[in-house]
């Protein structure tokens, strides 16, 4: 038994009092001063994982890639075969390229690391005798705190009170069946089995508890394990895998081409082997897409950062890509599509209907209507209903200093407290007068909750509220004009008609019911024996509260965007059929022909039927979160890529199953956030749509810079082909060092700029990308090689002959050395650099005119272009460098020639895009 095992056992076996005494704490918790002192002593409650990989290792990794090794070897051969300057230059380029890749990776990591810090976890801790929201990192040993279903357990703790607690300890034990925990000590079997201890890193799936922290941070069991194990390395995303494969394939092809060139150089041009090797190397380097992977990673990371600004926190880079492929969003209604700002605007009882604000309203104990004033206390049904709604309530509404009401709890319940306050009802006094003895918390399966109260010395009362169907089913009597009588079919029809009347307006109803039972001699035993079944039966139906929850204003645009983008939205709600449909139609989610499937129907449906139904317009109402799993998995069987929202513990399986699980950042439980791939910091549906748009943009941007990078390969290869096919008659128009310059130098920054391009208008007017679609598709290859590449090749070859013609060619043979040759190759390099300037601009859009897109709107591209020109000028004019790169100063006429190059390339492409747009218009 280790020391920590012993300590654990001591805490588990001791009484509540002894535990608190050992920890120098009390049931009321610590004072702020004590907590502050302990925080300095024990440090923040944080897990620091074992370092994954040393920075040095990550850094060195960039120097042992296939291409890096090729360059090391080539440099070495160059040094050994009498061209040491060339060797050194190749090595230098290799080192610069490695550093640049490292920098990109580092930036990407920084961008994603900072995200999770944006989402603190809070715990309800007693400090200075009051329950407060405390950042979980600030919890210290001895802190007393409350836990409820869905909370992550922040520290190792000993339970002081517990009501039907189930803990998910799978993070520690791997055991996915929840463990029951209770205050009475039972050592249990195996590790972490003590009945009254809960552990950091696990979560509470059901029940409520009060606990005292016994260990925090790295002193927790989870911390101990984390310090030993390495952080799980994330598996590569499909995109990264595709890129890896692509890079390998292209590299192999490049090496094949290199080999062919090597042989050709020896046999056609009679080069010595070493020289032929360096020559072939140029081709290999030209074709290997070396900077691709880090550039893609950085581009994804920047996408993640932009999403965060739009209230969508993505947990890892893989999701960015999946978001772009999303075809269906399953969305909750309350709080996601609507504002979750509930206002009770009607109260219906069998006898009278009360309208709050508008024609009549409840205020200061009076209901005013049509000039007449009823004191609500006179109306015993309404009085009773408001009392029950206030007692059966876990939410408090308090005025802060500024007088604005602050809600601690859920909006639905807050609306009930507020309506009671409007009626001049003293909620606090009512709660004090009828102490709560027991509770059966709300769950989304049962769709109701109930509480047991001490009504008076001889009577207990059971207060219940919940969805109409699930509450009315438990009622046998009804309150009508102050009397209680058996429920009749007539009553049921009247209730149903009232509910219908409001539901078709998109209003949400909540039924309220109660029962009084005589207190038994042994009241404690009587209360103890009460179960959900025995308590929630034989109730008296009091009435309905009708609440409005207006749609979020941004939702209309977001839904329209999804329709244009062929993304289907399926509302999945616990609310009633009529309310759900009314809202869906109102916000433009579905037509009024949409099929509404209830949870019960869903359970009964065969998979084939469901698969078929999911192809049409469909809404799910009165479903429990557990049932979302079936919806999500069936959609996936239909080949859909599914994003699904959720906030509760029971949403976790569906969140995990979905391609993109989306948890609510504000109202969501820790468990849901943990299971999700993306967290909305504003709980807003519109943020999912922004994230999808961003996901599509990132993918499009990657294709843009891929096209851009590939384009320069053509003009680089073209001169070498000329050289070989003329059997050396045409001297090599471009040297190896120059090819390296373009590939590892001038192309890099504009590519980065393309990676950060804004969304092209119309990106949400296309159907989702197919999962099977390849990044490097025909379109990319054609544009890069056959279109942009060909234009650039012609221009660069033109530049070569332009210099030679000036020098008197064809009467004078083509220069193979000396200043004319240097000037010719410099100009070829320049021609490629300047062609790429136009290409960088051209690649920014697929069909939209770059002029309209905003030619100066991407600063990074222009920074990259300036850098390109500066680097070129540096190579052409710096004395020592000239020899290495076979460059020389060029004339004013040459510069003019270079600056003219981008203009026709840019204009031709604008014309092509114009024609494509025109054709698309005539087709539609
Ligand atoms: P939604 O999908 O709209 O979020 P919920 O699962 O939150 O639906 O709620 C489903 C139904 O349960 C609601 O329509 C309401 O009738 C009932 N309900 C919601 N909150 C409570 C509560 N605090 N107490 C009792 N019943 C509730
Ligand atoms: Mg809900």
mmCIF file of N, CA, C and O in Angstrom, residues 203-257:
data_model
loop_
_atom_site.group_PDB
_atom_site.id
_atom_site.type_symbol
_atom_site.label_atom_id
_atom_site.label_comp_id
_atom_site.label_asym_id
_atom_site.label_seq_id
_atom_site.Cartn_x
_atom_site.Cartn_y
_atom_site.Cartn_z
ATOM 1 N N UNK A 203 -16.286 12.434 -13.773
ATOM 2 C CA UNK A 203 -17.426 13.350 -13.831
ATOM 3 C C UNK A 203 -18.646 12.701 -13.204
ATOM 4 O O UNK A 203 -18.714 11.489 -13.042
ATOM 5 N N UNK A 204 -19.604 13.545 -12.848
ATOM 6 C CA UNK A 204 -20.779 13.046 -12.162
ATOM 7 C C UNK A 204 -21.942 13.006 -13.146
ATOM 8 O O UNK A 204 -22.272 14.000 -13.782
ATOM 9 N N UNK A 205 -22.468 11.801 -13.354
ATOM 10 C CA UNK A 205 -23.483 11.590 -14.382
ATOM 11 C C UNK A 205 -24.897 11.768 -13.875
ATOM 12 O O UNK A 205 -25.799 12.074 -14.646
ATOM 13 N N UNK A 206 -25.096 11.602 -12.571
ATOM 14 C CA UNK A 206 -26.431 11.775 -12.023
ATOM 15 C C UNK A 206 -26.311 12.094 -10.549
ATOM 16 O O UNK A 206 -25.316 11.770 -9.912
ATOM 17 N N UNK A 207 -27.339 12.760 -10.005
ATOM 18 C CA UNK A 207 -27.385 13.062 -8.584
ATOM 19 C C UNK A 207 -26.751 14.389 -8.221
ATOM 20 O O UNK A 207 -26.276 15.123 -9.087
ATOM 21 N N UNK A 208 -26.787 14.666 -6.924
ATOM 22 C CA UNK A 208 -26.158 15.886 -6.425
ATOM 23 C C UNK A 208 -25.339 15.512 -5.204
ATOM 24 O O UNK A 208 -25.655 14.535 -4.518
ATOM 25 N N UNK A 209 -24.313 16.289 -4.898
ATOM 26 C CA UNK A 209 -23.463 15.972 -3.764
ATOM 27 C C UNK A 209 -22.795 17.210 -3.219
ATOM 28 O O UNK A 209 -22.685 18.233 -3.889
ATOM 29 N N UNK A 210 -22.401 17.097 -1.953
ATOM 30 C CA UNK A 210 -21.564 18.120 -1.338
ATOM 31 C C UNK A 210 -20.284 17.381 -0.952
ATOM 32 O O UNK A 210 -20.353 16.251 -0.443
ATOM 33 N N UNK A 211 -19.138 18.005 -1.213
ATOM 34 C CA UNK A 211 -17.883 17.303 -0.960
ATOM 35 C C UNK A 211 -16.827 18.260 -0.466
ATOM 36 O O UNK A 211 -16.939 19.473 -0.635
ATOM 37 N N UNK A 212 -15.793 17.698 0.165
ATOM 38 C CA UNK A 212 -14.677 18.531 0.610
ATOM 39 C C UNK A 212 -13.413 18.058 -0.106
ATOM 40 O O UNK A 212 -13.160 16.858 -0.232
ATOM 41 N N UNK A 213 -12.643 19.029 -0.601
ATOM 42 C CA UNK A 213 -11.454 18.709 -1.391
ATOM 43 C C UNK A 213 -10.374 18.142 -0.486
ATOM 44 O O UNK A 213 -10.057 18.727 0.552
ATOM 45 N N UNK A 214 -9.807 16.998 -0.854
ATOM 46 C CA UNK A 214 -8.716 16.443 -0.054
ATOM 47 C C UNK A 214 -7.370 16.530 -0.781
ATOM 48 O O UNK A 214 -6.328 16.523 -0.158
ATOM 49 N N UNK A 215 -7.378 16.637 -2.090
ATOM 50 C CA UNK A 215 -6.127 16.821 -2.826
ATOM 51 C C UNK A 215 -6.414 17.597 -4.109
ATOM 52 O O UNK A 215 -7.466 17.425 -4.717
ATOM 53 N N UNK A 216 -5.483 18.451 -4.487
ATOM 54 C CA UNK A 216 -5.686 19.257 -5.694
ATOM 55 C C UNK A 216 -4.488 19.122 -6.632
ATOM 56 O O UNK A 216 -3.423 18.653 -6.228
ATOM 57 N N UNK A 217 -4.678 19.547 -7.873
ATOM 58 C CA UNK A 217 -3.596 19.627 -8.860
ATOM 59 C C UNK A 217 -2.846 18.334 -9.041
ATOM 60 O O UNK A 217 -3.436 17.260 -9.145
ATOM 61 N N UNK A 218 -1.517 18.428 -9.005
ATOM 62 C CA UNK A 218 -0.694 17.254 -9.252
ATOM 63 C C UNK A 218 -0.727 16.262 -8.096
ATOM 64 O O UNK A 218 -0.215 15.157 -8.214
ATOM 65 N N UNK A 219 -1.321 16.664 -6.946
ATOM 66 C CA UNK A 219 -1.433 15.729 -5.824
ATOM 67 C C UNK A 219 -2.626 14.790 -5.965
ATOM 68 O O UNK A 219 -2.766 13.852 -5.191
ATOM 69 N N UNK A 220 -3.485 15.059 -6.933
ATOM 70 C CA UNK A 220 -4.628 14.169 -7.126
ATOM 71 C C UNK A 220 -4.152 12.883 -7.786
ATOM 72 O O UNK A 220 -3.059 12.835 -8.353
ATOM 73 N N UNK A 221 -4.976 11.859 -7.714
ATOM 74 C CA UNK A 221 -4.616 10.587 -8.346
ATOM 75 C C UNK A 221 -4.413 10.780 -9.844
ATOM 76 O O UNK A 221 -3.492 10.237 -10.441
ATOM 77 N N UNK A 222 -5.294 11.596 -10.416
ATOM 78 C CA UNK A 222 -5.212 11.850 -11.847
ATOM 79 C C UNK A 222 -3.909 12.569 -12.185
ATOM 80 O O UNK A 222 -3.238 12.262 -13.167
ATOM 81 N N UNK A 223 -3.539 13.515 -11.324
ATOM 82 C CA UNK A 223 -2.291 14.254 -11.501
ATOM 83 C C UNK A 223 -1.091 13.326 -11.454
ATOM 84 O O UNK A 223 -0.155 13.450 -12.240
ATOM 85 N N UNK A 224 -1.142 12.360 -10.508
ATOM 86 C CA UNK A 224 -0.049 11.394 -10.386
ATOM 87 C C UNK A 224 0.113 10.588 -11.666
ATOM 88 O O UNK A 224 1.218 10.379 -12.137
ATOM 89 N N UNK A 225 -1.028 10.181 -12.214
ATOM 90 C CA UNK A 225 -0.969 9.379 -13.434
ATOM 91 C C UNK A 225 -0.480 10.234 -14.599
ATOM 92 O O UNK A 225 0.370 9.830 -15.374
ATOM 93 N N UNK A 226 -1.017 11.456 -14.661
ATOM 94 C CA UNK A 226 -0.659 12.349 -15.766
ATOM 95 C C UNK A 226 0.826 12.653 -15.764
ATOM 96 O O UNK A 226 1.439 12.826 -16.809
ATOM 97 N N UNK A 227 1.431 12.705 -14.540
ATOM 98 C CA UNK A 227 2.849 13.034 -14.490
ATOM 99 C C UNK A 227 3.685 11.882 -15.017
ATOM 100 O O UNK A 227 4.834 12.052 -15.385
ATOM 101 N N UNK A 228 3.100 10.689 -15.048
ATOM 102 C CA UNK A 228 3.845 9.525 -15.512
ATOM 103 C C UNK A 228 3.661 9.300 -17.012
ATOM 104 O O UNK A 228 4.595 8.988 -17.724
ATOM 105 N N UNK A 229 2.427 9.457 -17.448
ATOM 106 C CA UNK A 229 2.170 9.129 -18.846
ATOM 107 C C UNK A 229 2.363 10.342 -19.736
ATOM 108 O O UNK A 229 2.272 11.468 -19.306
ATOM 109 N N UNK A 230 2.614 10.043 -20.967
ATOM 110 C CA UNK A 230 2.758 11.117 -21.943
ATOM 111 C C UNK A 230 1.393 11.466 -22.481
ATOM 112 O O UNK A 230 0.487 10.652 -22.507
ATOM 113 N N UNK A 231 1.275 12.703 -22.908
ATOM 114 C CA UNK A 231 0.016 13.109 -23.517
ATOM 115 C C UNK A 231 -0.214 12.262 -24.757
ATOM 116 O O UNK A 231 0.691 11.998 -25.529
ATOM 117 N N UNK A 232 -1.444 11.842 -24.877
ATOM 118 C CA UNK A 232 -1.796 11.015 -26.029
ATOM 119 C C UNK A 232 -1.506 11.809 -27.294
ATOM 120 O O UNK A 232 -1.945 12.939 -27.438
ATOM 121 N N UNK A 233 -0.780 11.211 -28.225
ATOM 122 C CA UNK A 233 -0.544 11.951 -29.456
ATOM 123 C C UNK A 233 -1.763 11.806 -30.354
ATOM 124 O O UNK A 233 -2.292 10.725 -30.522
ATOM 125 N N UNK A 234 -2.196 12.940 -30.877
ATOM 126 C CA UNK A 234 -3.385 12.930 -31.732
ATOM 127 C C UNK A 234 -3.055 12.217 -33.036
ATOM 128 O O UNK A 234 -1.988 12.387 -33.597
ATOM 129 N N UNK A 235 -3.983 11.397 -33.495
ATOM 130 C CA UNK A 235 -3.744 10.760 -34.783
ATOM 131 C C UNK A 235 -3.919 11.809 -35.877
ATOM 132 O O UNK A 235 -4.652 12.768 -35.714
ATOM 133 N N UNK A 236 -3.216 11.604 -36.969
ATOM 134 C CA UNK A 236 -3.252 12.585 -38.042
ATOM 135 C C UNK A 236 -4.658 12.661 -38.631
ATOM 136 O O UNK A 236 -5.370 11.670 -38.698
ATOM 137 N N UNK A 237 -5.053 13.860 -39.043
ATOM 138 C CA UNK A 237 -6.383 14.024 -39.624
ATOM 139 C C UNK A 237 -6.383 13.449 -41.029
ATOM 140 O O UNK A 237 -5.329 13.256 -41.629
ATOM 141 N N UNK A 238 -7.580 13.156 -41.575
ATOM 142 C CA UNK A 238 -7.637 12.639 -42.952
ATOM 143 C C UNK A 238 -6.893 13.565 -43.921
ATOM 144 O O UNK A 238 -6.209 13.097 -44.825
ATOM 145 N N UNK A 239 -7.020 14.848 -43.678
ATOM 146 C CA UNK A 239 -6.356 15.802 -44.554
ATOM 147 C C UNK A 239 -4.843 15.647 -44.466
ATOM 148 O O UNK A 239 -4.143 15.575 -45.475
ATOM 149 N N UNK A 240 -4.354 15.568 -43.229
ATOM 150 C CA UNK A 240 -2.912 15.410 -43.066
ATOM 151 C C UNK A 240 -2.436 14.092 -43.665
ATOM 152 O O UNK A 240 -1.366 14.024 -44.248
ATOM 153 N N UNK A 241 -3.278 13.061 -43.500
ATOM 154 C CA UNK A 241 -2.904 11.774 -44.080
ATOM 155 C C UNK A 241 -2.845 11.867 -45.600
ATOM 156 O O UNK A 241 -1.938 11.364 -46.229
ATOM 157 N N UNK A 242 -3.849 12.566 -46.165
ATOM 158 C CA UNK A 242 -3.852 12.694 -47.611
ATOM 159 C C UNK A 242 -2.620 13.469 -48.076
ATOM 160 O O UNK A 242 -1.980 13.125 -49.058
ATOM 161 N N UNK A 243 -2.277 14.505 -47.312
ATOM 162 C CA UNK A 243 -1.110 15.296 -47.684
ATOM 163 C C UNK A 243 0.165 14.477 -47.598
ATOM 164 O O UNK A 243 1.044 14.575 -48.445
ATOM 165 N N UNK A 244 0.233 13.675 -46.531
ATOM 166 C CA UNK A 244 1.403 12.812 -46.384
ATOM 167 C C UNK A 244 1.542 11.890 -47.570
ATOM 168 O O UNK A 244 2.628 11.716 -48.126
ATOM 169 N N UNK A 245 0.398 11.303 -47.960
ATOM 170 C CA UNK A 245 0.411 10.371 -49.077
ATOM 171 C C UNK A 245 0.808 11.097 -50.351
ATOM 172 O O UNK A 245 1.649 10.660 -51.118
ATOM 173 N N UNK A 246 0.195 12.278 -50.526
ATOM 174 C CA UNK A 246 0.450 13.095 -51.697
ATOM 175 C C UNK A 246 1.931 13.447 -51.801
ATOM 176 O O UNK A 246 2.566 13.296 -52.845
ATOM 177 N N UNK A 247 2.469 13.885 -50.661
ATOM 178 C CA UNK A 247 3.870 14.285 -50.636
ATOM 179 C C UNK A 247 4.748 13.103 -51.025
ATOM 180 O O UNK A 247 5.685 13.240 -51.807
ATOM 181 N N UNK A 248 4.414 11.928 -50.485
ATOM 182 C CA UNK A 248 5.212 10.748 -50.805
ATOM 183 C C UNK A 248 5.119 10.408 -52.281
ATOM 184 O O UNK A 248 6.128 10.154 -52.940
ATOM 185 N N UNK A 249 3.876 10.415 -52.794
ATOM 186 C CA UNK A 249 3.687 10.084 -54.206
ATOM 187 C C UNK A 249 4.450 11.047 -55.108
ATOM 188 O O UNK A 249 5.198 10.628 -55.994
ATOM 189 N N UNK A 250 4.250 12.324 -54.842
ATOM 190 C CA UNK A 250 4.910 13.313 -55.690
ATOM 191 C C UNK A 250 6.421 13.186 -55.568
ATOM 192 O O UNK A 250 7.150 13.311 -56.543
ATOM 193 N N UNK A 251 6.876 12.910 -54.338
ATOM 194 C CA UNK A 251 8.319 12.780 -54.148
ATOM 195 C C UNK A 251 8.870 11.637 -54.994
ATOM 196 O O UNK A 251 9.934 11.759 -55.606
ATOM 197 N N UNK A 252 8.111 10.530 -55.006
ATOM 198 C CA UNK A 252 8.557 9.388 -55.803
ATOM 199 C C UNK A 252 8.609 9.758 -57.290
ATOM 200 O O UNK A 252 9.576 9.450 -57.984
ATOM 201 N N UNK A 253 7.547 10.434 -57.748
ATOM 202 C CA UNK A 253 7.527 10.863 -59.143
ATOM 203 C C UNK A 253 8.705 11.796 -59.416
ATOM 204 O O UNK A 253 9.422 11.671 -60.418
ATOM 205 N N UNK A 254 8.926 12.713 -58.453
ATOM 206 C CA UNK A 254 10.012 13.675 -58.616
ATOM 207 C C UNK A 254 11.352 12.951 -58.737
ATOM 208 O O UNK A 254 12.186 13.283 -59.586
ATOM 209 N N UNK A 255 11.513 11.942 -57.884
ATOM 210 C CA UNK A 255 12.775 11.203 -57.927
ATOM 211 C C UNK A 255 12.902 10.460 -59.260
ATOM 212 O O UNK A 255 13.975 10.398 -59.860
ATOM 213 N N UNK A 256 11.764 9.933 -59.745
ATOM 214 C CA UNK A 256 11.758 9.287 -61.060
ATOM 215 C C UNK A 256 12.191 10.253 -62.157
ATOM 216 O O UNK A 256 13.063 9.942 -62.979
ATOM 217 N N UNK A 257 11.588 11.423 -62.126
ATOM 218 C CA UNK A 257 11.944 12.441 -63.119
ATOM 219 C C UNK A 257 13.429 12.791 -62.989
ATOM 220 O O UNK A 257 14.164 12.872 -63.973
#
